[in-house]
mmCIF file of C-alpha atoms and ligand atoms in Angstrom:
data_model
loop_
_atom_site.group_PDB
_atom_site.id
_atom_site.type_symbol
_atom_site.label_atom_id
_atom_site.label_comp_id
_atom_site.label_asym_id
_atom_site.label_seq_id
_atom_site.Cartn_x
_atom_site.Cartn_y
_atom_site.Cartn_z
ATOM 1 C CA UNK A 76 0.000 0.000 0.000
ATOM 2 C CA UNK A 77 1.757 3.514 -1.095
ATOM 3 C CA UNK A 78 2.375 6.452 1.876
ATOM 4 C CA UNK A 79 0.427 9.001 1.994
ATOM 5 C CA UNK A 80 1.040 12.450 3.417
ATOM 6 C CA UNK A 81 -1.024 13.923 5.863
ATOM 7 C CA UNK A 82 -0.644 17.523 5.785
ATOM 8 C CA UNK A 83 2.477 19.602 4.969
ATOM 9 C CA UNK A 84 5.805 18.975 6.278
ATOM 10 C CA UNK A 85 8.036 20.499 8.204
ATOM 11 C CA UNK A 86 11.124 21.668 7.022
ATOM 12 C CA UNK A 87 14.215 22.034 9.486
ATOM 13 C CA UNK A 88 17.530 23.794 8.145
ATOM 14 C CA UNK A 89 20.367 22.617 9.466
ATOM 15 C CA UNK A 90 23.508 24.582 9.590
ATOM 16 C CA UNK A 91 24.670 24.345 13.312
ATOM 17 C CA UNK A 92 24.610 21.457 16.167
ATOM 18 C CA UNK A 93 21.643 23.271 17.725
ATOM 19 C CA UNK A 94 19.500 22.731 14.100
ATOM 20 C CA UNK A 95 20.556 19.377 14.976
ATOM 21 C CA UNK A 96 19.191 19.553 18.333
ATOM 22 C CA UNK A 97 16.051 21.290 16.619
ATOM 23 C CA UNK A 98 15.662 18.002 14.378
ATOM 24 C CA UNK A 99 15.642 16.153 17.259
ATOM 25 C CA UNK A 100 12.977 17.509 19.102
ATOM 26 C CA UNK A 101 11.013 18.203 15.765
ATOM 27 C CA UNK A 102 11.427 14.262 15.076
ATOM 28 C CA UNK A 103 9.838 13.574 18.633
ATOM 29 C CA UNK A 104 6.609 15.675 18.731
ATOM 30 C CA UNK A 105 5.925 14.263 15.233
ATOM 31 C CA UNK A 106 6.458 10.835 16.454
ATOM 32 C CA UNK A 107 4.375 11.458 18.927
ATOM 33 C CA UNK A 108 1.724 12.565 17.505
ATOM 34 C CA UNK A 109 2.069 9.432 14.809
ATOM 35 C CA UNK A 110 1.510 7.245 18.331
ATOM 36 C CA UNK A 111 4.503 5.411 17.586
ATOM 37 C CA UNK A 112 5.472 3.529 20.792
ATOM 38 C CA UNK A 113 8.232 5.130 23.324
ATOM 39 C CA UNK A 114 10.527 2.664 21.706
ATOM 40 C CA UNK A 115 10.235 3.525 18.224
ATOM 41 C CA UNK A 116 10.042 6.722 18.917
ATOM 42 C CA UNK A 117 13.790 6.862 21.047
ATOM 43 C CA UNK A 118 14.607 4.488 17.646
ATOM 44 C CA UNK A 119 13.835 7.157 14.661
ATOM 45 C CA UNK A 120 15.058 10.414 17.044
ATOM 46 C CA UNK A 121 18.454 8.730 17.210
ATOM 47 C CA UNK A 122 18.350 7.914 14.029
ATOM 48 C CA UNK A 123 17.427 11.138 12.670
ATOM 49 C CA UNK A 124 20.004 12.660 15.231
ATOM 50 C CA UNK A 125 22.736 10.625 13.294
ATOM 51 C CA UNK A 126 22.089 11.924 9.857
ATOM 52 C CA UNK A 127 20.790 15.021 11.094
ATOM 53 C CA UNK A 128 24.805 15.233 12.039
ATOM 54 C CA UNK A 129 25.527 13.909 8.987
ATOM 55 C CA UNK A 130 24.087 16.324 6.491
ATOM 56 C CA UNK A 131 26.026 18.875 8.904
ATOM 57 C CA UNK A 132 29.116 17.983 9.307
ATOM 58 C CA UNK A 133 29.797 15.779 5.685
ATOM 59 C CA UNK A 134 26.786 17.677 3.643
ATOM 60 C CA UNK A 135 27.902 21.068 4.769
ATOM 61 C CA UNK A 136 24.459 21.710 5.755
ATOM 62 C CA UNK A 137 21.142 21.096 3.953
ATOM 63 C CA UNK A 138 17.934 20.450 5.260
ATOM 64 C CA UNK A 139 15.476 17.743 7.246
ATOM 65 C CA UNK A 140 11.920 17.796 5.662
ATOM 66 C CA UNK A 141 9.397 15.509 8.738
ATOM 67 C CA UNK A 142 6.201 14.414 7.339
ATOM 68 C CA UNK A 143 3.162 12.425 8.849
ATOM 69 C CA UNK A 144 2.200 9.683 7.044
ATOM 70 C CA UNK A 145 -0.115 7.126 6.668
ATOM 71 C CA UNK A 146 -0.592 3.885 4.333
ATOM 72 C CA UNK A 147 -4.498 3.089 4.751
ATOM 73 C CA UNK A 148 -3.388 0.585 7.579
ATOM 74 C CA UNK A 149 -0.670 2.349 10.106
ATOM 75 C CA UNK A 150 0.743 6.007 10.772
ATOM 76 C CA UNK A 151 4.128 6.788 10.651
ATOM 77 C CA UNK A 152 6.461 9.736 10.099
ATOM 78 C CA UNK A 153 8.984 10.158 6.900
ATOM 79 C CA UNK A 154 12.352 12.330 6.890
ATOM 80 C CA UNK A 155 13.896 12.695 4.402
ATOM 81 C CA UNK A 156 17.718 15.016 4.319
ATOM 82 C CA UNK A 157 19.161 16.450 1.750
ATOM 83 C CA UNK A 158 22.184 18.638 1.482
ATOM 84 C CA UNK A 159 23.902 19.516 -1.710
ATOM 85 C CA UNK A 160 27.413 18.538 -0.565
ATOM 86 C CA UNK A 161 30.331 16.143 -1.968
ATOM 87 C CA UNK A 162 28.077 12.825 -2.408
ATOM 88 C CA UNK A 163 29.439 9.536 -1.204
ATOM 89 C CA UNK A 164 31.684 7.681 -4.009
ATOM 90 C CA UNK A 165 31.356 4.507 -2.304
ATOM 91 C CA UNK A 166 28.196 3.381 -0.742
ATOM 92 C CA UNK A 167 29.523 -0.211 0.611
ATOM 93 C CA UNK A 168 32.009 1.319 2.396
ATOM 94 C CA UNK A 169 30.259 4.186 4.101
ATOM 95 C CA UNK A 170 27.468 1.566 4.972
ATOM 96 C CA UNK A 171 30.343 -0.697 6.672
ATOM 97 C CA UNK A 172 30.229 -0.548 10.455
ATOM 98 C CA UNK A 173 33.415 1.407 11.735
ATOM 99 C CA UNK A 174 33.845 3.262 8.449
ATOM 100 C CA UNK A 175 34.602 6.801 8.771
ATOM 101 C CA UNK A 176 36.510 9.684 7.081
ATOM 102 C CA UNK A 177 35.464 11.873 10.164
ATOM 103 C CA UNK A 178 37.095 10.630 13.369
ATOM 104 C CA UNK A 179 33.656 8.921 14.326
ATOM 105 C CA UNK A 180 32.984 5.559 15.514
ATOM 106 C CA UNK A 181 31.606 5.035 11.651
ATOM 107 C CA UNK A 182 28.138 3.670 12.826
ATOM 108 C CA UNK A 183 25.473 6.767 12.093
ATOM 109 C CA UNK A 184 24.520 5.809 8.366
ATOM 110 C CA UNK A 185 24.632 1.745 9.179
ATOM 111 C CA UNK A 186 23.170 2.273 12.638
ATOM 112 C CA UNK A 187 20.490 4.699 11.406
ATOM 113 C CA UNK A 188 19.109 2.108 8.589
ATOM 114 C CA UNK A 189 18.922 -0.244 11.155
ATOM 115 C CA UNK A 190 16.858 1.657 13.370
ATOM 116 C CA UNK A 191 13.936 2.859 10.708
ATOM 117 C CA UNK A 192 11.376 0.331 8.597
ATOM 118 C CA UNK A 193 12.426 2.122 5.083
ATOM 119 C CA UNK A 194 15.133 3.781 4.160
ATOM 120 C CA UNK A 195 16.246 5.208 1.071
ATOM 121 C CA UNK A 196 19.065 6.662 -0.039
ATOM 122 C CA UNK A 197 20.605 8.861 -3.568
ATOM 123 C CA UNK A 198 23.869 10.060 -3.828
ATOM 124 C CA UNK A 199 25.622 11.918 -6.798
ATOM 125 C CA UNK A 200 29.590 12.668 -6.447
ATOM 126 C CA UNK A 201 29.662 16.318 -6.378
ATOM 127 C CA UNK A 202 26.027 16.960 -6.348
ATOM 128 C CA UNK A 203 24.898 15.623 -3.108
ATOM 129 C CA UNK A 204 23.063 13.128 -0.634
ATOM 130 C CA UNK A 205 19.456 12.789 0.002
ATOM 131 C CA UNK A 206 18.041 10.255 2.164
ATOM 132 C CA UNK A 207 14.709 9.166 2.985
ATOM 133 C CA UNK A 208 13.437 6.883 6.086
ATOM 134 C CA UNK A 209 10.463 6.044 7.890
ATOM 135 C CA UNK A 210 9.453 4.571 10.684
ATOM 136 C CA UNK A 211 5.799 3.256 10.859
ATOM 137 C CA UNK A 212 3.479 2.412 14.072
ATOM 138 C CA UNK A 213 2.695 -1.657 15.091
ATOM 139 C CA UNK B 251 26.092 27.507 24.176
ATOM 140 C CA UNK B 252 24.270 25.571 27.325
ATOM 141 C CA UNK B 253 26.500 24.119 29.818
ATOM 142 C CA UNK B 254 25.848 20.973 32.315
ATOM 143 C CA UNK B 255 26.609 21.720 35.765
ATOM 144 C CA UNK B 256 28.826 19.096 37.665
ATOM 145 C CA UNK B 257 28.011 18.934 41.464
ATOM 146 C CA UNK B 258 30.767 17.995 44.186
ATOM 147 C CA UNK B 259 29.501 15.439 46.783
ATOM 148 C CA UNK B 260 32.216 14.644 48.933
ATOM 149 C CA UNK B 261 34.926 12.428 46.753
ATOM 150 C CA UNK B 262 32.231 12.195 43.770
ATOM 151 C CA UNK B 263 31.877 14.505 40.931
ATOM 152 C CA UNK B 264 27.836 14.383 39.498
ATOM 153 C CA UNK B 265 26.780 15.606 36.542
ATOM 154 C CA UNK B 266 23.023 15.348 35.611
ATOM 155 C CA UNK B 267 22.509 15.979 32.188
ATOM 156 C CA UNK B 268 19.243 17.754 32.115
ATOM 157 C CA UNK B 269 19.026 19.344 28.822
ATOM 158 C CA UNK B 270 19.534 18.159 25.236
ATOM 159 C CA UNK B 271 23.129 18.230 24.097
ATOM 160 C CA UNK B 272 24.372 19.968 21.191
ATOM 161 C CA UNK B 273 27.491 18.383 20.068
ATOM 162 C CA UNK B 274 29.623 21.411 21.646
ATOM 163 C CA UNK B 275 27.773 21.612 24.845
ATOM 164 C CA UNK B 276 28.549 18.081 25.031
ATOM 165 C CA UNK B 277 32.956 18.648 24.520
ATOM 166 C CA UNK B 278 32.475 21.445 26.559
ATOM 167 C CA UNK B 279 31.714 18.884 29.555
ATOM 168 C CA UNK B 280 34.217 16.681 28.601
ATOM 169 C CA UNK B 281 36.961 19.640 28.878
ATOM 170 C CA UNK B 282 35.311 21.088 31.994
ATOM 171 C CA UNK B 283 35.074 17.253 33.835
ATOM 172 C CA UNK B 284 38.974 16.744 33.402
ATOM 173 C CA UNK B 285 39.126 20.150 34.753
ATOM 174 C CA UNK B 286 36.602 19.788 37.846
ATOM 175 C CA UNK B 287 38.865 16.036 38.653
ATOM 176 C CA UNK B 288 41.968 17.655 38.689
ATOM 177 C CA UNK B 289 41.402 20.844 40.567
ATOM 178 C CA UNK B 290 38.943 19.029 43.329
ATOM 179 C CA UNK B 291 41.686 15.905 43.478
ATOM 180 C CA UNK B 292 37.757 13.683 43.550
ATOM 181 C CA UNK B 293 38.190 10.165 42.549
ATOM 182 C CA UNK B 294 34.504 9.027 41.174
ATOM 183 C CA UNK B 295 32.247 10.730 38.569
ATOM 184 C CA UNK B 296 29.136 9.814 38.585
ATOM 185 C CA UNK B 297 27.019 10.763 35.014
ATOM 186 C CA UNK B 298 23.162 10.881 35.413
ATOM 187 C CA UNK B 299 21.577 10.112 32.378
ATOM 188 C CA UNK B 300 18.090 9.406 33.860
ATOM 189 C CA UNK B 301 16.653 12.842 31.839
ATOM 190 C CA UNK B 302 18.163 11.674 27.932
ATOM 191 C CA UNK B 303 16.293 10.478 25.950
ATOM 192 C CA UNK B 304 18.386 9.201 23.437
ATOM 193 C CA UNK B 305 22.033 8.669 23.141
ATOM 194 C CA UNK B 306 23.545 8.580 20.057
ATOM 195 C CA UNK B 307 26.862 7.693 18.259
ATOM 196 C CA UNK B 308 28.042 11.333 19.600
ATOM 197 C CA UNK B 309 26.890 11.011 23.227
ATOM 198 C CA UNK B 310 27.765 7.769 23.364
ATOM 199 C CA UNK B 311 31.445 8.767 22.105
ATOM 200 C CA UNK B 312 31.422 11.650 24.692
ATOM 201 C CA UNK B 313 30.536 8.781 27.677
ATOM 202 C CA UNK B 314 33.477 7.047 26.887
ATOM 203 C CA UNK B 315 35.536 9.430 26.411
ATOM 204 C CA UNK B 316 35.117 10.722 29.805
ATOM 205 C CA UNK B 317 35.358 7.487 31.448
ATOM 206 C CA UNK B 318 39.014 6.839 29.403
ATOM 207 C CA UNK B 319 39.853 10.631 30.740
ATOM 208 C CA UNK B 320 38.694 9.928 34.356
ATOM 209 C CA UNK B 321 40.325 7.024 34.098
ATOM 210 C CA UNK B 322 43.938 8.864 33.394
ATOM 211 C CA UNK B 323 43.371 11.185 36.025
ATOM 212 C CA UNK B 324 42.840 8.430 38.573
ATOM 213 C CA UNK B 325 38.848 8.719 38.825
ATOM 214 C CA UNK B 326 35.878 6.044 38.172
ATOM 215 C CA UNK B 327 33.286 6.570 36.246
ATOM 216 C CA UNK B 328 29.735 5.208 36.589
ATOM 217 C CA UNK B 329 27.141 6.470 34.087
ATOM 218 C CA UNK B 330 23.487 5.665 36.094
ATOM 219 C CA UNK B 331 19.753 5.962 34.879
ATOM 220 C CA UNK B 332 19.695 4.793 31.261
ATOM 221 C CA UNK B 333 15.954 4.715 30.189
ATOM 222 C CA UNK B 334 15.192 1.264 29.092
ATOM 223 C CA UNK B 335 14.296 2.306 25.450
ATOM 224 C CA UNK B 336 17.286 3.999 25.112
ATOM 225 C CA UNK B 337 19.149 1.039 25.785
ATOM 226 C CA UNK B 338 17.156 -0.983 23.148
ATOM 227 C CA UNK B 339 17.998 1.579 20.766
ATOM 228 C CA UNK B 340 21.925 1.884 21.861
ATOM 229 C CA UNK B 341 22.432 -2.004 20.846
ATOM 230 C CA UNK B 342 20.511 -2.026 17.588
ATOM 231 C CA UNK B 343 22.904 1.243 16.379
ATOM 232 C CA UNK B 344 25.529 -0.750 17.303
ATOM 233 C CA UNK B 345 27.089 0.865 19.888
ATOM 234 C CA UNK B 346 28.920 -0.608 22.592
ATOM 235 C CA UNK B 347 29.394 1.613 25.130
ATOM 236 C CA UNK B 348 33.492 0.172 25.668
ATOM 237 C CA UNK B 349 35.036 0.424 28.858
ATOM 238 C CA UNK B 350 31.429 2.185 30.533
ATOM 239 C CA UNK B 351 30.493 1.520 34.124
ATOM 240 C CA UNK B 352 26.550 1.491 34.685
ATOM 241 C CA UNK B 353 24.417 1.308 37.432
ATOM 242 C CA UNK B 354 20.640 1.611 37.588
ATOM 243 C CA UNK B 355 21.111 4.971 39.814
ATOM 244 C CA UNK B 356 23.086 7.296 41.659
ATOM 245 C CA UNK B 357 22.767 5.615 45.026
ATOM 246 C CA UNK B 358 24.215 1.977 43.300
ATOM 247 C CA UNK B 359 26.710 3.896 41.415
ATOM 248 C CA UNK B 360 27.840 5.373 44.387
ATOM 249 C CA UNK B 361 28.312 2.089 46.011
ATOM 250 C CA UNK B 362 30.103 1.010 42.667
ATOM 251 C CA UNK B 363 32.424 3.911 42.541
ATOM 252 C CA UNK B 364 33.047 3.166 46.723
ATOM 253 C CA UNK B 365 33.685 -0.606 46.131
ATOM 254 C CA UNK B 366 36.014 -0.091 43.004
ATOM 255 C CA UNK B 367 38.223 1.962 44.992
ATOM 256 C CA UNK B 368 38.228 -0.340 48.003
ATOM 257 C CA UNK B 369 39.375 -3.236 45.528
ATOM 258 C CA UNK B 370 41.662 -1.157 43.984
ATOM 259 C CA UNK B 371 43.557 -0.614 46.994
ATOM 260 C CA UNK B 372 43.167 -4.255 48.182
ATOM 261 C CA UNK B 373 44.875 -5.158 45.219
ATOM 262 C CA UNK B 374 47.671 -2.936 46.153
ATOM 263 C CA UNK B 375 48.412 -3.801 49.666
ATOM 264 C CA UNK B 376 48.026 -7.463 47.988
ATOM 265 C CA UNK B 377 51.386 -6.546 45.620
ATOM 266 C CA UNK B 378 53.222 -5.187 48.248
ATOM 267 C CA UNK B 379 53.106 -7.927 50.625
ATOM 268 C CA UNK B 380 53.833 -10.177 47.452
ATOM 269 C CA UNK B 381 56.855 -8.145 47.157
ATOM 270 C CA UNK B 382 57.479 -8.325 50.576
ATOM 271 C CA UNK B 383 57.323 -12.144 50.313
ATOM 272 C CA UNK B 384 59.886 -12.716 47.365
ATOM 273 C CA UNK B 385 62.423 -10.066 48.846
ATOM 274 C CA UNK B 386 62.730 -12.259 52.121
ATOM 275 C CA UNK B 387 65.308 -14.815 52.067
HETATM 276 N N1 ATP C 688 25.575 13.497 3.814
HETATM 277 C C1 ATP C 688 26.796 13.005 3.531
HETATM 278 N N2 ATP C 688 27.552 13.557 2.544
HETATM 279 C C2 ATP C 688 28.779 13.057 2.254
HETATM 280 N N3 ATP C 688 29.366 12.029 2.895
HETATM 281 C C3 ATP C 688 28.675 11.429 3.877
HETATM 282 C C4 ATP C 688 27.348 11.872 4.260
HETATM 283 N N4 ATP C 688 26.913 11.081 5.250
HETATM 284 C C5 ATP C 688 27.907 10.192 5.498
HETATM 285 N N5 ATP C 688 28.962 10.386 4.680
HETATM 286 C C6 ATP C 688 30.209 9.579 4.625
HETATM 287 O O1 ATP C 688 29.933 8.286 5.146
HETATM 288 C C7 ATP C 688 30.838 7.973 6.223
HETATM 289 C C8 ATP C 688 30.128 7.113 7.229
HETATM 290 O O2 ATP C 688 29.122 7.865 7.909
HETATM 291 P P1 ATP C 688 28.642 7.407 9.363
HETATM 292 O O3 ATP C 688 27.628 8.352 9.848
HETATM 293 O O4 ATP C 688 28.290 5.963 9.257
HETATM 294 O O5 ATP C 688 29.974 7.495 10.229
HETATM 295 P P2 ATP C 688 30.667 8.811 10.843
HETATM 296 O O6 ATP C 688 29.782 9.978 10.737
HETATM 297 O O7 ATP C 688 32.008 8.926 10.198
HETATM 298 O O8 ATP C 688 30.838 8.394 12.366
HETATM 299 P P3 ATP C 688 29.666 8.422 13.486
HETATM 300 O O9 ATP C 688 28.383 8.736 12.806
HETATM 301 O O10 ATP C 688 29.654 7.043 14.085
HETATM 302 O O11 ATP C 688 30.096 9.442 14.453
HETATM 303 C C9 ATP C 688 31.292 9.318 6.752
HETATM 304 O O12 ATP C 688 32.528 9.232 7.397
HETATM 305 C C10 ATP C 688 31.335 10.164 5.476
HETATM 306 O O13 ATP C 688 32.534 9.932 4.779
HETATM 307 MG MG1 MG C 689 27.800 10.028 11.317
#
């Protein structure tokens, strides 16, 4: 059954830590509202804290867009972030657990798709990253 | 930029982290922890987390961190009051939390911190009589 949006989103810039802090809270009072459970709610904040950091700090900035959705059966909320920054030249690796070229631990991008149902993800070398997930309600 | 406070009780350092961390706010602590430790000479550091709700790759780097700092400057420290989901969440991102003390909350990690230092020095006076032992003819 195909998403469907229920009303606008909201659209978070982020261009400092505290817009990542912003995403954050954004991510939680949408959740919320969604009725996921307190688990899958802590699940999608962290991951939307870890490529909320992401698009900052790799990205050079760019944007989190949080929509409510619903698919006839469940509710659930969508991100998707985009920045217009370097790309990724090689998915594998930056998917690999404990791969960094930032002095991380290398676990946001891996960690993050394992904490959402969907997630999607386009990347252009020298255009930028965009990447979608959502999380849906049991 | 927000900063935690850290709170001297007796020979324990506590910070409760009340507030959501930016990512400087949360080096800032780490800088001002290794600070508090030397100039108070306190050898446990107790970290409340009972008011996060979520710790991510960052946080969780910042955790250990500290404890590896304390650790140098001859403290223990015992991060208390993880929320349940939180933990869930910590193990599916994959993070393993290296080298972290926990305890459910700040009274048991007080007792923790207490008890690690009475071993510690157990295991000294053990080495010296040891010594003591092999140097006798
Ligand atoms: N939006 C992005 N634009 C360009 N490169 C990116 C982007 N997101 C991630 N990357 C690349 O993918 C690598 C892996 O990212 P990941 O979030 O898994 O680890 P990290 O950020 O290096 O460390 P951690 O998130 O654990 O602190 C990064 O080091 C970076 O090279
Ligand atoms: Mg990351």
């Amino acid at each position: 059954m195909t998403a469907v949006d229920l009303g606008v989103p909201d659209v978070q810039a982020i261009r400092s830590d505290e817009d990542v802090v912003r995403v954050r809270q954004l991510v939680r009072t949408t959740a919320v509202a969604a009725k996921l459970s307190l688990v899958d709610q802590t699940k999608l904040v962290t991951a939307a804290s870890e490529l909320a950091r992401n698009t900052l700090i790799y990205g050079g900035g760019g944007t989190a867009e949080v929509t409510s959705v619903e698919d006839g059966r469940r509710r659930g909320v969508r991100i998707v972030f985009a920045d217009d920054g370097p790309g990724i030249a090689d998915l594998d690796q930056a998917f690999t657990d404990g791969f960094t070229t930032g002095g991380g631990l290398g676990l946001g991008l891996s960690g993050a798709r394992r904490l959402v149902d969907d997630f999607d993800i386009w990347t252009t070398v020298g255009e930028g990253t965009r990447i979608t997930v959502t999380k849906w309600s049991r | 930029m927000e900063r935690v406070p850290i709170l001297k009780i007796g020979d324990i350092l506590l910070v409760s982290i009340q507030v959501d961390m930016s990512d400087q706010t949360a080096i800032q602590l780490q800088e001002d922890l290794a600070e508090r430790i030397v100039a108070t000479g306190c050898h446990g550091v107790i970290i409340d987390i009972t008011a996060l709700d979520i710790v991510d790759s960052f946080v969780g780097r910042m955790l250990s961190t500290i404890a590896s700092i304390s650790k140098v400057l001859d403290a223990e420290t015992v991060v208390v009051g993880m929320r349940p989901a939180v933990a869930i969440t910590l193990v599916e991102l994959g993070l393993s939390l290296n080298g972290i003390r926990t305890a459910l909350n700040v009274e048991r990690g007080m007792e923790l911190v207490a008890a690690t230092r009475a071993d510690d020095w157990d295991a000294l006076d053990g080495d010296d009589e040891d010594a003591e032992t092999t140097a006798t003819p």
